[in-house]
Amino acid sequence: MKIFARTALAIVGGYVGTSAIIAALAMIAVAMVGMERSEAATLGAMLGFVIYLGVMIWSFAEPALIRVTLWLGAVTALSLTLVLLLSRLPS
Amino acid sequence: MMIAMALLFAGWSLLAGSQPKQFGRIVRHGHLSKSTGIAMRWAGAVLLLASLAILVQSEGPSFGALVWACLLSISAMAVALILAWLPRITPAT
Amino acid sequence: MNWLHTWSGVVLGSLLFAIFWMGTLSVFDKEIDRWMMPASRLALPAEFSYETMRPAYQAALAAKSPSVLLLVPNERNPVITALWRGTDGAFAQHMFDPTTGAELPDQGTLGGSRFIYPFHYSLNLKVLGLGYWIVGLCGMMMMVLCVSGVVIHRKIFADFFTFRPERKMRRATLDLHNVAGVLGLPFHVVISVSGLVILFSLYFPSSIWAVYRQDVRLFGREAYGSYVRPPARRPADLVSFDTIVAKAKSVWGQGEPNYLYVFHPGDAAAYVQANRSSEDVVSNISHMAYVDGATGELLSASKPEKPAAVTQRFIAGLHFIQFKHWTLRWLYFVLGLAGCVLIATGLLFWVESRRERHRKLGRSGARVVEAVTVASVTGVLIATLAFMVTNRALPLGASAFGVERGAIEVVGFHLVWLLTLLHAWSSGGRAWIGQCWTISALAVAAVLLNAVTTGDHLIRAIVHRQLWPVAGIDATLLIAAVVAACAALRLARSRRVAAVSLQEAGA
């Protein structure tokens, strides 16, 4: 059961978290650094593979599963908030 | 290309030979002195880098580096396989 | 980490092996096409005129297809390949002679580029695009396996060249796993990453959604300079293909196109997308020019790519190997095989370390995994060979129970694969030997059948330049037959030795 939770967190949680993070990163790159949209989107998606790998390995390696859950949840929430805030900006 | 391949093979062989464990396999009951080991290691590394230079020269930077990276793995595997069967080819005298 | 490596390896090893095996074959997908489609074993004309593509275009026009993709013949694919939507609404591929432009008879096979290659990236599972996601997850897990493998393998440099085949099976298997893994690590990592990066917009679309919001299609237009326009609903003729190509080349300078994509054939608003072939660079560049079909004027061209896009195309190019470099092609093939060895020995080590213990405890774990391992390693090899043998054994235009020739080959592949699993389950540890002999026999049968049905036996294939792909496949099959036979003999010998020592221990 514990193994199942850990695997689900790594694969599903990791994917959702990564998607949120790269969305926020891409928006920040466009809004604040002035990167072109297509560049920001491509760069974000490519970074996604690295971030996802890191999250997966971390959630398999970390003894206290709750710590990964909380951190990942917090970062995901923060990223989604950023995405919402930045999408209100007039583009 | 052929020269680069030969250099890579020789380079990896030297690096493998510089490990006391492998040295004992290649030269039966041979003893590897520390300074020889270090010298072999350096010579091996130089040969590996020299092959990169040759490949970049003949194939261009991107193709040269790519060919080198592929050959680096393959020649190391070839050395490992040859080392594995070497003791049988040269039986103990 | 040890736990992670062991269990993700056992759970995904079989799938990973199939993906790696099919990927390794895809390195030579076009050559497999030549082998499986004898009518396409043609020589390229010395001087290719793009107008030779006219009959292919006319055929698509007659079928009232909304678009037609015309692949320019090249060294590896010496025919004009045309893809269009037929009157029945389904996309179909047709081949045309590169010299005369005449249509070649349908070869009734999916071959390497339409069965083996898509199997590699989608398992040919089309439901909900599920295959892509399974392969993507396998790619991510391959990277997790690479990282965890390095972490648990502490004596990485001391054991750098250590392979001791004379040791016990279990130890030798682990040695080989380590050698293939460590020495091939750069390849395994790069090939997994680059495979994923090719499909970045499928796997991680959220960054595109975020910056483009509602209009995701705009990404294609901004990133690649893609161009669209609706049909005018007035008929018009298409200007000469040579004119179109000359116009496209005025955009990108030297370099030929690798395809011409005609939208709205026969319409006054027809336009042609031409893409520069990337056979002289590592990167899989997308350098497109859009030419007006009725006037031959340039409509749009992709702008020079920016850093992130350049990086993405380069990484994709590393994986696609669309460049013309035979040495690299073979090196990729060998490294791909090393990847297969890595995965197979990993699975085998798991079985070897548990077989005795599970047998004593009366557990079926090792037995189940061994059967699955046999079927996914030697089994997929047998299925692939059966696919090729079926191809040469069936006459052109054959069909059974309303199933077309191409589909029979695919059914045969899956049926044989299933049979290898049943065989592996019923004969336990001995299955390896039987399946190795089967590989050997099928490989020889494939070579013989090719010689009999097409007359292009190995010697003839070596003499004629346009038959070299066939010679390469035949030679590789023969080498595979010898290797499989040696493996079978060696396995049989070690089984005998084990049996003898067991008897002695019993006495």
mmCIF file with all atom_site columns, C-alpha atoms in Angstrom, chain B residues 15-72:
data_model
loop_
_atom_site.group_PDB
_atom_site.id
_atom_site.type_symbol
_atom_site.label_atom_id
_atom_site.label_alt_id
_atom_site.label_comp_id
_atom_site.label_asym_id
_atom_site.label_entity_id
_atom_site.label_seq_id
_atom_site.pdbx_PDB_ins_code
_atom_site.Cartn_x
_atom_site.Cartn_y
_atom_site.Cartn_z
_atom_site.occupancy
_atom_site.B_iso_or_equiv
_atom_site.pdbx_formal_charge
_atom_site.auth_seq_id
_atom_site.auth_comp_id
_atom_site.auth_asym_id
_atom_site.auth_atom_id
_atom_site.pdbx_PDB_model_num
ATOM 1  C CA . LEU B 1 15 ? 43.352 2.481   -18.958 1.00 0.00 ? 15 LEU B CA 1
ATOM 2  C CA . ALA B 1 16 ? 42.183 -1.052  -18.264 1.00 0.00 ? 16 ALA B CA 1
ATOM 3  C CA . GLY B 1 17 ? 45.771 -2.237  -17.881 1.00 0.00 ? 17 GLY B CA 1
ATOM 4  C CA . SER B 1 18 ? 46.434 0.504   -15.360 1.00 0.00 ? 18 SER B CA 1
ATOM 5  C CA . GLN B 1 19 ? 43.994 -1.172  -12.958 1.00 0.00 ? 19 GLN B CA 1
ATOM 6  C CA . PRO B 1 20 ? 45.938 -3.697  -10.802 1.00 0.00 ? 20 PRO B CA 1
ATOM 7  C CA . LYS B 1 21 ? 43.040 -6.180  -11.007 1.00 0.00 ? 21 LYS B CA 1
ATOM 8  C CA . GLN B 1 22 ? 43.024 -6.179  -14.798 1.00 0.00 ? 22 GLN B CA 1
ATOM 9  C CA . PHE B 1 23 ? 46.821 -6.010  -15.029 1.00 0.00 ? 23 PHE B CA 1
ATOM 10 C CA . GLY B 1 24 ? 47.007 -9.311  -13.196 1.00 0.00 ? 24 GLY B CA 1
ATOM 11 C CA . ARG B 1 25 ? 44.664 -10.798 -15.788 1.00 0.00 ? 25 ARG B CA 1
ATOM 12 C CA . ILE B 1 26 ? 46.666 -9.576  -18.746 1.00 0.00 ? 26 ILE B CA 1
ATOM 13 C CA . VAL B 1 27 ? 50.142 -10.306 -17.438 1.00 0.00 ? 27 VAL B CA 1
ATOM 14 C CA . ARG B 1 28 ? 50.032 -13.483 -15.404 1.00 0.00 ? 28 ARG B CA 1
ATOM 15 C CA . HIS B 1 29 ? 51.483 -12.985 -11.905 1.00 0.00 ? 29 HIS B CA 1
ATOM 16 C CA . GLY B 1 30 ? 52.705 -9.601  -13.113 1.00 0.00 ? 30 GLY B CA 1
ATOM 17 C CA . HIS B 1 31 ? 53.024 -6.826  -10.606 1.00 0.00 ? 31 HIS B CA 1
ATOM 18 C CA . LEU B 1 32 ? 52.012 -3.304  -11.532 1.00 0.00 ? 32 LEU B CA 1
ATOM 19 C CA . SER B 1 33 ? 54.152 -0.592  -9.976  1.00 0.00 ? 33 SER B CA 1
ATOM 20 C CA . LYS B 1 34 ? 52.366 2.564   -8.959  1.00 0.00 ? 34 LYS B CA 1
ATOM 21 C CA . SER B 1 35 ? 54.302 4.855   -11.301 1.00 0.00 ? 35 SER B CA 1
ATOM 22 C CA . THR B 1 36 ? 53.721 2.604   -14.322 1.00 0.00 ? 36 THR B CA 1
ATOM 23 C CA . GLY B 1 37 ? 50.041 2.547   -13.484 1.00 0.00 ? 37 GLY B CA 1
ATOM 24 C CA . ILE B 1 38 ? 49.820 6.314   -13.412 1.00 0.00 ? 38 ILE B CA 1
ATOM 25 C CA . ALA B 1 39 ? 51.833 6.628   -16.617 1.00 0.00 ? 39 ALA B CA 1
ATOM 26 C CA . MET B 1 40 ? 49.523 4.151   -18.374 1.00 0.00 ? 40 MET B CA 1
ATOM 27 C CA . ARG B 1 41 ? 46.493 6.034   -17.143 1.00 0.00 ? 41 ARG B CA 1
ATOM 28 C CA . TRP B 1 42 ? 47.771 9.330   -18.520 1.00 0.00 ? 42 TRP B CA 1
ATOM 29 C CA . ALA B 1 43 ? 48.811 7.816   -21.825 1.00 0.00 ? 43 ALA B CA 1
ATOM 30 C CA . GLY B 1 44 ? 45.382 6.198   -22.146 1.00 0.00 ? 44 GLY B CA 1
ATOM 31 C CA . ALA B 1 45 ? 43.578 9.466   -21.476 1.00 0.00 ? 45 ALA B CA 1
ATOM 32 C CA . VAL B 1 46 ? 45.775 11.288  -24.000 1.00 0.00 ? 46 VAL B CA 1
ATOM 33 C CA . LEU B 1 47 ? 44.986 8.693   -26.673 1.00 0.00 ? 47 LEU B CA 1
ATOM 34 C CA . LEU B 1 48 ? 41.232 9.026   -26.033 1.00 0.00 ? 48 LEU B CA 1
ATOM 35 C CA . LEU B 1 49 ? 41.425 12.794  -26.413 1.00 0.00 ? 49 LEU B CA 1
ATOM 36 C CA . ALA B 1 50 ? 43.660 12.532  -29.475 1.00 0.00 ? 50 ALA B CA 1
ATOM 37 C CA . SER B 1 51 ? 41.003 10.430  -31.196 1.00 0.00 ? 51 SER B CA 1
ATOM 38 C CA . LEU B 1 52 ? 38.453 13.178  -30.511 1.00 0.00 ? 52 LEU B CA 1
ATOM 39 C CA . ALA B 1 53 ? 40.744 15.699  -32.172 1.00 0.00 ? 53 ALA B CA 1
ATOM 40 C CA . ILE B 1 54 ? 41.160 13.467  -35.222 1.00 0.00 ? 54 ILE B CA 1
ATOM 41 C CA . LEU B 1 55 ? 37.423 12.868  -35.563 1.00 0.00 ? 55 LEU B CA 1
ATOM 42 C CA . VAL B 1 56 ? 36.523 16.542  -35.189 1.00 0.00 ? 56 VAL B CA 1
ATOM 43 C CA . GLN B 1 57 ? 39.128 17.318  -37.827 1.00 0.00 ? 57 GLN B CA 1
ATOM 44 C CA . SER B 1 58 ? 37.811 14.782  -40.329 1.00 0.00 ? 58 SER B CA 1
ATOM 45 C CA . GLU B 1 59 ? 34.055 14.815  -39.631 1.00 0.00 ? 59 GLU B CA 1
ATOM 46 C CA . GLY B 1 60 ? 33.422 18.366  -38.457 1.00 0.00 ? 60 GLY B CA 1
ATOM 47 C CA . PRO B 1 61 ? 32.593 19.413  -34.884 1.00 0.00 ? 61 PRO B CA 1
ATOM 48 C CA . SER B 1 62 ? 29.073 18.032  -34.445 1.00 0.00 ? 62 SER B CA 1
ATOM 49 C CA . PHE B 1 63 ? 29.409 14.779  -36.389 1.00 0.00 ? 63 PHE B CA 1
ATOM 50 C CA . GLY B 1 64 ? 32.964 14.290  -35.083 1.00 0.00 ? 64 GLY B CA 1
ATOM 51 C CA . ALA B 1 65 ? 31.914 14.635  -31.461 1.00 0.00 ? 65 ALA B CA 1
ATOM 52 C CA . LEU B 1 66 ? 28.925 12.355  -31.988 1.00 0.00 ? 66 LEU B CA 1
ATOM 53 C CA . VAL B 1 67 ? 30.981 9.642   -33.700 1.00 0.00 ? 67 VAL B CA 1
ATOM 54 C CA . TRP B 1 68 ? 33.567 9.955   -30.931 1.00 0.00 ? 68 TRP B CA 1
ATOM 55 C CA . ALA B 1 69 ? 30.972 9.585   -28.165 1.00 0.00 ? 69 ALA B CA 1
ATOM 56 C CA . CYS B 1 70 ? 29.532 6.462   -29.819 1.00 0.00 ? 70 CYS B CA 1
ATOM 57 C CA . LEU B 1 71 ? 32.931 4.927   -30.535 1.00 0.00 ? 71 LEU B CA 1
ATOM 58 C CA . LEU B 1 72 ? 34.066 5.712   -26.989 1.00 0.00 ? 72 LEU B CA 1
#
